[in-house]
Each structure stands twice: as structure tokens, then as C-alpha cells.
Amino acid sequence: MSSSGIRRGDPPLAEADAEELLRCICFKTGPPRTVGVELEWLVHELRDPRQPVRPPRLATALDSVRALSLESSLTFEPGGQLELSSRPAGSLMECLDSLSGDLRAVRSALAPLGLGLSGYGVDPWHSPRGRLLREPRYDAMEAALDRSGPAGRAMMCDSASVQICLDAGLEEPGPLGYHRRWQLAHLLGAVLVAAFANSPLHGGRRTGWRSTRQALWADLDPLRTLAPPPDGEPRAEYAAHVLDTPVMCVRAEEGPWDVPEGMTFRDWLRSGGPRPADADDLRYHMTTLFPPVRPRGHLELRMVDAQPGADGWMVPVAVTTAAFDDPEAAETVYRAVKPLAERAGDAPAPRNPLWLAAARDGLADPELHATALAVFAAAIDALPRIGASEEVRRAVAAFHERYVVPGSCPADELEVPAS
């Protein structure tokens, strides 16, 4: 591997080999056993979160956090958002306990510096935050996404999420089969958007969306943020989607990376230019696709806004894990969300009518509200069976009573910040 992180020595990749590689690495099947979570947070001033954290001050704080001994992987997003990514855990509680400990350590390191972590889907006070990370990847990403408008910069610098990672599932059909779980993710995903919407404000103003973050993803790029067609075999559909999405960048060992316009990965394989593509290029290209559900061997559910409170993030993780990994709940939830497919239609998420309604209206939408009630009931019933602690069960029940029962979401409680 070169100093720029580019692996050298792989032979040029043929189109048929690329398709086969994608089929092998995107869906790795087996009994659902592991849970993972990626948490993104906005870093704010404790005394007045409306005041932007100045770059030198943020850099000092991030250095303090980097010095911690954490179980999770620590990274930073282009606008300075802090991200903790858990290791694959053998159970829901192992995952939650590990991340909770790391979050306590991070908050303890930031507090003496006068800084804290905010759980919002987008920054409610500032728009846009300036990009702090100056790396070839983010330079190229900004240049590519700017072609579609300002949503790309807002996504890079102003957004934060709870991303839930679950095993793809069994090869065989049934409630825990990977084909069923893939369908479930794209229908349940809209319900998760609606129930956990937490970004109605951006730059101090109401946007008209309960999940502005999801609206940004829908507006980001013609193809890069879309799911593949909803029908069809998942491996084949996603492999074709990857190859037919434009290349964001062609990495270089020195200097800026090339940002081609309109060249799909399939085009690159067939043309051989600007240099032959290899397997490492394909793997990298996959990281520049941002569908609402990204298959990376496991399923990465990317649609949930960052949540309020120190432990609010646990609720979507617990509900989603119960809905996917408990066989009884998985069957019940699938039956509850299946009728939503008619409303979604043939258009892919997140731009179909179902997902747009979820982002705009949250659980004020009657159909999504009724479905969320069924989903939460099944999840609450399943939580003891998957080993959820009493504390987690109480948190889910409290969220259910506060938001789901009346048809609300965290976004409905956010007020326009005082000037």
C-alpha cells in the first residue's frame, strides 16, 4: 500500500470479475449474531451551543479525545463531527455497554474544555459549518457533490446520525433470510426516519422537514444516495447499482485526486482510463456510495437522525435490533410494513413518496403512525428475548409513550433557537 493509502500490486479488474467480487462481499450470509453502531455527534460550546466552536479550539479538543483509550474506533467528519464506531458485538447489550463507556470517556475529556456533544440530525444553529478536514478524499467529495447543489456540503459538515449495523441474514428464505431482511430494511427504514426525525431546524430556521438530514440525502446526488430497484435479487441489483454509479474520484499517490464527471465504474473498467481500475479501486468506490441501507457484508442502516439526550441513541438501536433479530418480531414487523410497499411504488428510496413523507411529516402521517405503533409493540415485546436490560426497556417504553403513541417525534419538540 502506498503512503496515500492506495494499495498497489493488484492486477487490472475485468468487468465480470468486478460483478462476482461485489456479489461475494456485499452480502455475507449466516445466522444473525452481531450488532454494531456508528454514532455521529456535533461538538458544541457548553455555555452557549449557538456559538460556533472555532477551528483551533476544536482541533485541541479533538487531540484530547484522540489520546483516550477507547474500545470503539474514533474518527471525525469533515465539519468536525465526532464519530464513534463500535466493534461488532455478540449481543445488543454488549454493543450498548461498550459504546456507553466510550461516550462517558469522551464527554469527560471534552467537559473541562467547555465543550460537549449534541444529538441533532443537522446543526440547528449554523448553516453551513466550514469544512475542517482538508484531505484529498474530502476535497474530491466536495467537488463532486457541488455539481448537484449545496446539499453535499451540508451533509458533509452539518449532519449527524445513528447508523445501525446488523448481519445480512441467512441464505435460506424466511424471517431471518437476507432477501427478507433487505426488503424489511427499505420499508422499516421509512418508519425509522419518521419516528426518530430530529432535524427540523437548520441555520436557525425551520426547513419544512422533520428530518432535514434525510431531505439533504434525497437531494444530494442523482444516483449516489439511492437504493437499487426494490424488486429483484439483492446481490445482482446492488452489484449493478455499484457499477453503474458514477465514480466520485480517481485516487492519486500525489497531488489532488481526479474528479471525473459522468464516468461510471463500469465505464472505467471498459475504457481502462485514466488508469486501469483494480479491486482496491472498486472497494474504495463502494465507500463513496451512500444509500439508506448499505450492504457491506452486513447491512448498514443509515437513515436515523442523531438523537437527543445522553442515551437517546440507544432507543433506535434497540428497536431496530429487536425488529430484525428476534424471529417472532421480525415476522410481525414485516407484516406490518409490507403494505407500505404500495405507497413507495417503483421509485427507489429515499426519493419515493413513502420516504419523502417520512422525512417531511414524521409520525404525523397517519399510515406511518399506525405502522410505527405495530413496530414498537413488536419490538417492546421482543426486547426481553434478546437480552435487553431493564434500563433499555424503560427507555424504549418511555419513547413509545412520549412520541409514538401520540404520533409525534423528537423534531416536534425543537424550538427555533433564540437569537
XYZ file of C-alpha atoms in Angstrom:
419
model
C 0.000 0.000 0.000
C 1.321 3.468 -0.879
C 1.717 6.345 1.548
C -1.565 7.771 0.238
C -3.441 4.631 1.313
C -3.709 3.252 -2.202
C -2.938 -0.436 -2.464
C -0.624 -1.259 -5.325
C 0.061 -4.582 -6.987
C -3.487 -5.772 -7.734
C -3.996 -6.649 -11.415
C -6.483 -4.671 -13.519
C -10.040 -5.768 -12.847
C -12.290 -7.236 -15.546
C -15.984 -6.360 -15.574
C -17.135 -9.926 -14.920
C -14.680 -10.233 -12.025
C -15.971 -6.970 -10.561
C -19.538 -8.261 -10.630
C -18.519 -11.509 -8.953
C -16.486 -9.687 -6.292
C -19.454 -7.465 -5.461
C -21.781 -10.439 -5.159
C -19.370 -12.060 -2.698
C -18.543 -9.128 -0.440
C -21.810 -7.170 -0.177
C -23.987 -9.883 1.412
C -22.233 -12.367 3.699
C -24.894 -14.731 4.954
C -25.229 -16.696 8.146
C -27.267 -16.649 11.366
C -27.751 -13.100 12.714
C -25.363 -12.825 15.646
C -23.642 -9.440 15.734
C -24.675 -5.832 16.283
C -22.712 -2.679 15.562
C -23.415 1.043 15.828
C -21.827 4.172 14.395
C -22.669 7.348 16.318
C -22.042 10.824 14.920
C -22.194 13.899 17.158
C -21.959 17.642 16.684
C -19.396 19.229 19.011
C -20.694 22.409 20.701
C -19.858 25.049 23.301
C -21.369 24.074 26.651
C -22.008 27.678 27.712
C -23.828 28.604 24.517
C -24.246 25.959 21.805
C -25.306 28.687 19.364
C -21.711 29.898 19.282
C -19.562 28.057 16.716
C -16.524 26.214 18.028
C -13.511 27.901 16.486
C -11.246 25.577 14.471
C -8.123 25.894 16.692
C -10.218 25.196 19.786
C -11.900 22.239 18.149
C -8.538 20.874 16.987
C -7.234 20.984 20.575
C -10.327 19.188 21.825
C -10.094 16.509 19.171
C -6.459 15.890 20.082
C -7.566 15.316 23.689
C -10.160 12.789 22.563
C -7.674 11.009 20.297
C -5.483 10.387 23.354
C -8.206 8.308 25.040
C -8.110 4.532 25.181
C -11.413 3.516 23.608
C -12.929 0.235 22.514
C -14.652 1.940 19.592
C -12.992 3.399 16.525
C -12.777 7.181 16.665
C -12.975 9.299 13.520
C -14.014 12.815 12.598
C -16.284 14.033 9.839
C -15.370 16.959 7.565
C -17.169 19.566 9.701
C -15.560 18.329 12.912
C -18.374 15.953 13.887
C -17.116 13.219 16.181
C -17.884 9.617 15.247
C -17.606 6.508 17.388
C -17.918 3.144 15.629
C -18.361 0.111 17.836
C -16.725 -3.213 17.211
C -19.091 -5.969 16.089
C -20.700 -7.139 19.324
C -22.189 -10.515 20.131
C -25.373 -9.042 21.586
C -27.365 -5.833 21.833
C -26.248 -5.153 25.405
C -22.581 -5.837 24.692
C -22.762 -3.212 21.962
C -24.673 -0.647 24.034
C -22.491 -1.071 27.123
C -19.266 -0.723 25.163
C -20.360 2.437 23.358
C -21.807 3.934 26.538
C -18.477 3.580 28.293
C -16.629 5.215 25.430
C -19.118 8.081 25.304
C -18.654 8.751 29.011
C -14.904 8.935 28.458
C -15.280 11.318 25.518
C -17.649 13.612 27.389
C -15.328 13.628 30.406
C -12.441 14.694 28.163
C -14.446 17.460 26.482
C -16.180 18.934 29.540
C -13.064 20.557 31.135
C -12.520 22.275 27.783
C -16.037 23.723 27.875
C -17.282 21.516 25.060
C -19.989 18.888 24.723
C -21.765 16.628 22.235
C -25.113 17.469 20.635
C -27.532 14.922 19.211
C -29.259 16.561 16.246
C -29.684 15.256 12.713
C -28.359 18.566 11.390
C -26.855 21.567 13.132
C -29.873 23.680 14.158
C -27.822 26.831 14.720
C -25.319 27.100 11.889
C -25.567 26.624 8.140
C -23.184 25.656 6.825
C -20.309 24.785 9.103
C -16.992 25.239 7.376
C -15.101 22.116 6.363
C -12.252 21.480 8.802
C -10.710 18.326 7.328
C -8.529 19.071 4.324
C -7.818 15.682 2.832
C -7.836 14.503 -0.798
C -10.959 12.387 -0.189
C -12.984 15.306 1.124
C -11.610 17.753 -1.441
C -12.773 15.376 -4.163
C -16.090 14.678 -2.463
C -16.870 18.368 -2.153
C -16.032 18.997 -5.794
C -18.179 16.059 -6.958
C -21.191 16.832 -4.776
C -21.114 20.562 -5.550
C -22.268 19.644 -9.059
C -25.690 18.790 -7.630
C -26.061 21.838 -5.372
C -25.416 22.828 -1.726
C -26.819 19.683 -0.081
C -23.467 17.920 -0.320
C -21.596 20.448 1.797
C -24.391 20.487 4.379
C -24.330 16.690 4.575
C -20.554 16.634 4.975
C -20.277 19.347 7.617
C -23.649 19.801 9.343
C -25.216 16.343 9.744
C -25.060 13.581 12.344
C -26.719 10.186 12.613
C -27.184 6.875 14.376
C -26.179 4.087 11.995
C -27.150 0.552 12.957
C -25.229 -2.438 11.592
C -26.804 -5.903 11.571
C -25.879 -9.182 9.908
C -27.243 -9.683 6.396
C -29.078 -12.847 7.468
C -29.459 -16.423 6.399
C -29.091 -17.660 2.839
C -32.394 -19.520 3.176
C -35.825 -17.856 2.894
C -37.778 -16.895 5.983
C -37.943 -14.064 8.528
C -34.156 -14.098 9.048
C -33.218 -14.657 5.401
C -31.083 -11.988 3.759
C -33.596 -11.340 0.969
C -36.378 -10.686 3.504
C -34.102 -8.538 5.705
C -33.106 -6.442 2.678
C -36.780 -5.782 1.889
C -37.546 -5.154 5.556
C -34.749 -2.590 5.841
C -36.097 -0.465 2.995
C -39.682 -0.437 4.317
C -38.951 -0.278 8.039
C -36.328 2.368 7.216
C -39.062 4.876 6.360
C -40.741 4.190 9.718
C -37.420 4.756 11.494
C -36.956 8.055 9.639
C -40.402 9.188 10.774
C -40.246 8.002 14.393
C -36.750 9.336 15.101
C -36.820 12.508 12.972
C -34.800 15.125 14.854
C -33.701 17.832 12.434
C -36.465 20.360 11.683
C -34.088 23.323 12.003
C -31.017 24.327 10.028
C -29.205 27.620 10.373
C -31.703 28.788 12.998
C -34.726 28.372 10.727
C -37.454 25.806 10.165
C -36.941 23.929 6.920
C -40.387 22.383 6.439
C -38.972 18.906 7.088
C -38.997 16.984 10.340
C -35.832 15.230 9.131
C -33.861 17.839 7.223
C -30.963 15.428 7.268
C -32.969 12.904 5.260
C -34.112 15.654 2.904
C -30.454 16.526 2.285
C -29.664 12.912 1.421
C -32.596 12.813 -1.004
C -31.305 15.977 -2.700
C -27.633 15.073 -2.687
C -26.774 13.328 -5.939
C -28.706 11.804 -8.850
C -27.562 8.231 -8.119
C -25.071 8.060 -5.259
C -27.605 8.116 -2.410
C -30.258 5.890 -3.986
C -31.179 2.331 -3.156
C -31.197 -0.101 -6.074
C -34.585 -1.102 -7.545
C -36.803 -2.513 -4.773
C -37.612 -5.758 -6.585
C -35.151 -8.344 -7.779
C -32.326 -10.374 -6.297
C -30.370 -8.151 -3.848
C -26.885 -9.318 -4.813
C -27.449 -8.795 -8.533
C -29.287 -5.492 -8.126
C -26.704 -3.979 -5.802
C -23.756 -5.154 -7.903
C -25.279 -3.467 -10.950
C -26.018 -0.348 -8.913
C -22.411 -0.055 -7.764
C -21.010 -0.480 -11.263
C -23.487 1.951 -12.817
C -22.943 4.763 -10.289
C -20.510 7.491 -11.370
C -17.027 7.387 -9.912
C -16.561 10.142 -7.343
C -12.790 10.269 -7.652
C -9.737 8.502 -9.025
C -7.134 8.416 -6.288
C -3.568 9.506 -6.892
C -0.418 8.942 -4.863
C 0.492 12.614 -5.092
C -1.432 15.787 -5.751
C -5.197 16.276 -5.986
C -7.392 13.387 -6.999
C -9.152 13.433 -10.345
C -12.907 14.059 -10.130
C -14.364 12.734 -13.400
C -17.845 13.756 -14.440
C -20.333 11.101 -15.514
C -17.866 8.190 -15.678
C -19.431 5.128 -14.045
C -17.271 2.396 -12.588
C -18.421 0.173 -15.447
C -17.196 2.834 -17.907
C -13.857 2.906 -16.096
C -13.477 -0.871 -16.344
C -14.297 -0.872 -20.038
C -12.169 2.120 -21.031
C -9.114 1.448 -18.864
C -8.634 5.161 -18.242
C -7.460 7.414 -16.710
C -5.612 4.340 -15.368
C -6.736 0.713 -15.111
C -9.063 0.084 -12.169
C -8.333 -2.753 -9.753
C -10.141 -4.467 -6.869
C -8.959 -1.874 -4.372
C -10.448 0.869 -6.530
C -13.753 -0.997 -6.529
C -13.733 -1.353 -2.758
C -12.985 2.338 -2.420
C -15.726 3.254 -4.895
C -18.206 1.374 -2.697
C -17.373 3.712 0.213
C -18.449 6.689 -1.902
C -21.996 5.350 -2.311
C -24.437 6.447 0.393
C -27.718 4.532 0.006
C -30.062 4.404 3.012
C -29.126 0.749 3.506
C -25.554 -0.080 2.535
C -24.579 -3.756 2.286
C -21.004 -4.200 3.476
C -21.198 -7.914 4.158
C -23.601 -6.835 6.895
C -26.445 -4.314 6.498
C -25.668 -0.734 7.493
C -28.904 1.174 8.186
C -28.052 4.836 7.690
C -31.393 6.640 7.953
C -31.752 7.566 11.649
C -31.075 11.137 12.807
C -28.777 11.648 15.798
C -30.940 11.602 18.919
C -31.369 13.994 21.864
C -30.059 13.288 25.343
C -27.039 11.393 26.539
C -28.548 7.966 25.862
C -31.313 8.691 23.359
C -29.312 6.891 20.669
C -29.939 3.571 22.429
C -33.646 3.562 21.572
C -33.384 3.268 17.756
C -30.610 0.701 18.147
C -32.701 -1.453 20.491
C -35.903 -1.166 18.445
C -34.172 -1.941 15.153
C -32.196 -4.874 16.537
C -35.321 -6.394 18.067
C -37.274 -5.941 14.830
C -34.579 -7.679 12.792
C -33.027 -10.311 15.009
C -35.889 -11.731 17.049
C -37.670 -14.197 14.687
C -41.145 -13.555 16.080
C -40.745 -9.774 15.971
C -39.182 -9.915 12.503
C -42.232 -11.722 11.140
C -44.665 -9.357 12.868
C -42.807 -6.240 11.758
C -42.506 -7.460 8.182
C -46.264 -7.991 8.007
C -46.794 -4.511 9.450
C -44.502 -2.705 6.995
C -45.251 -4.728 3.861
C -48.335 -2.648 2.908
C -46.049 0.416 2.735
C -44.525 -1.007 -0.448
C -47.561 0.109 -2.439
C -47.042 3.693 -1.325
C -43.327 3.552 -2.031
C -44.039 2.459 -5.602
C -41.309 1.690 -8.088
C -39.050 4.636 -7.228
C -36.059 3.830 -5.038
C -35.559 5.114 -1.502
C -35.026 7.791 -0.322
C -36.793 9.639 -3.165
C -40.019 7.688 -3.320
C -43.300 9.033 -1.864
C -43.055 6.893 1.273
C -39.598 8.093 2.286
C -40.314 11.717 1.411
C -43.463 11.651 3.555
C -41.489 10.140 6.439
C -38.875 12.898 6.286
C -41.411 15.694 5.852
C -44.242 14.618 8.174
C -42.765 12.155 10.653
C -45.435 10.255 12.572
C -47.989 12.956 11.810
C -48.536 10.856 8.683
C -51.448 8.523 9.607
C -50.154 5.452 7.771
C -46.647 5.761 9.180
C -48.105 6.372 12.646
C -50.202 3.205 12.523
C -47.242 1.193 11.277
C -44.921 2.611 13.955
C -47.392 1.578 16.659
C -47.253 -2.018 15.403
C -43.459 -1.963 15.028
C -42.836 -0.618 18.530
C -45.294 -3.064 20.077
C -43.457 -5.980 18.474
C -40.044 -4.590 19.458
C -41.054 -3.935 23.066
C -42.362 -7.485 23.325
C -39.104 -8.862 21.870
C -36.600 -6.837 23.922
C -36.527 -9.261 26.891
C -35.989 -12.156 24.488
C -32.861 -10.541 23.008
C -31.460 -9.745 26.459
C -32.197 -6.010 26.695
C -31.616 -4.619 30.173
C -34.373 -3.122 32.289
C -32.879 0.320 31.683
C -33.051 -0.098 27.907
C -36.592 -1.477 28.070
C -37.671 1.533 30.152
C -36.055 3.924 27.661
C -37.863 2.346 24.708
C -41.163 2.324 26.601
C -40.722 5.994 27.518
C -40.007 6.941 23.896
C -43.048 4.935 22.821
C -45.340 6.766 25.235
C -43.856 10.216 24.619
C -43.685 10.131 20.826
C -45.093 7.058 19.122
C -48.462 6.808 20.862
C -49.458 10.439 20.157
C -47.941 10.380 16.645
C -45.023 12.692 17.322
C -41.206 12.615 17.056
C -38.259 14.466 18.651
C -38.368 17.079 15.872
C -41.759 18.307 17.141
C -40.188 19.464 20.403
C -37.377 21.546 18.902
C -37.906 25.292 19.026
C -36.287 27.906 16.821
C -33.151 28.981 18.729
C -33.364 32.429 20.293
C -31.099 34.981 18.651
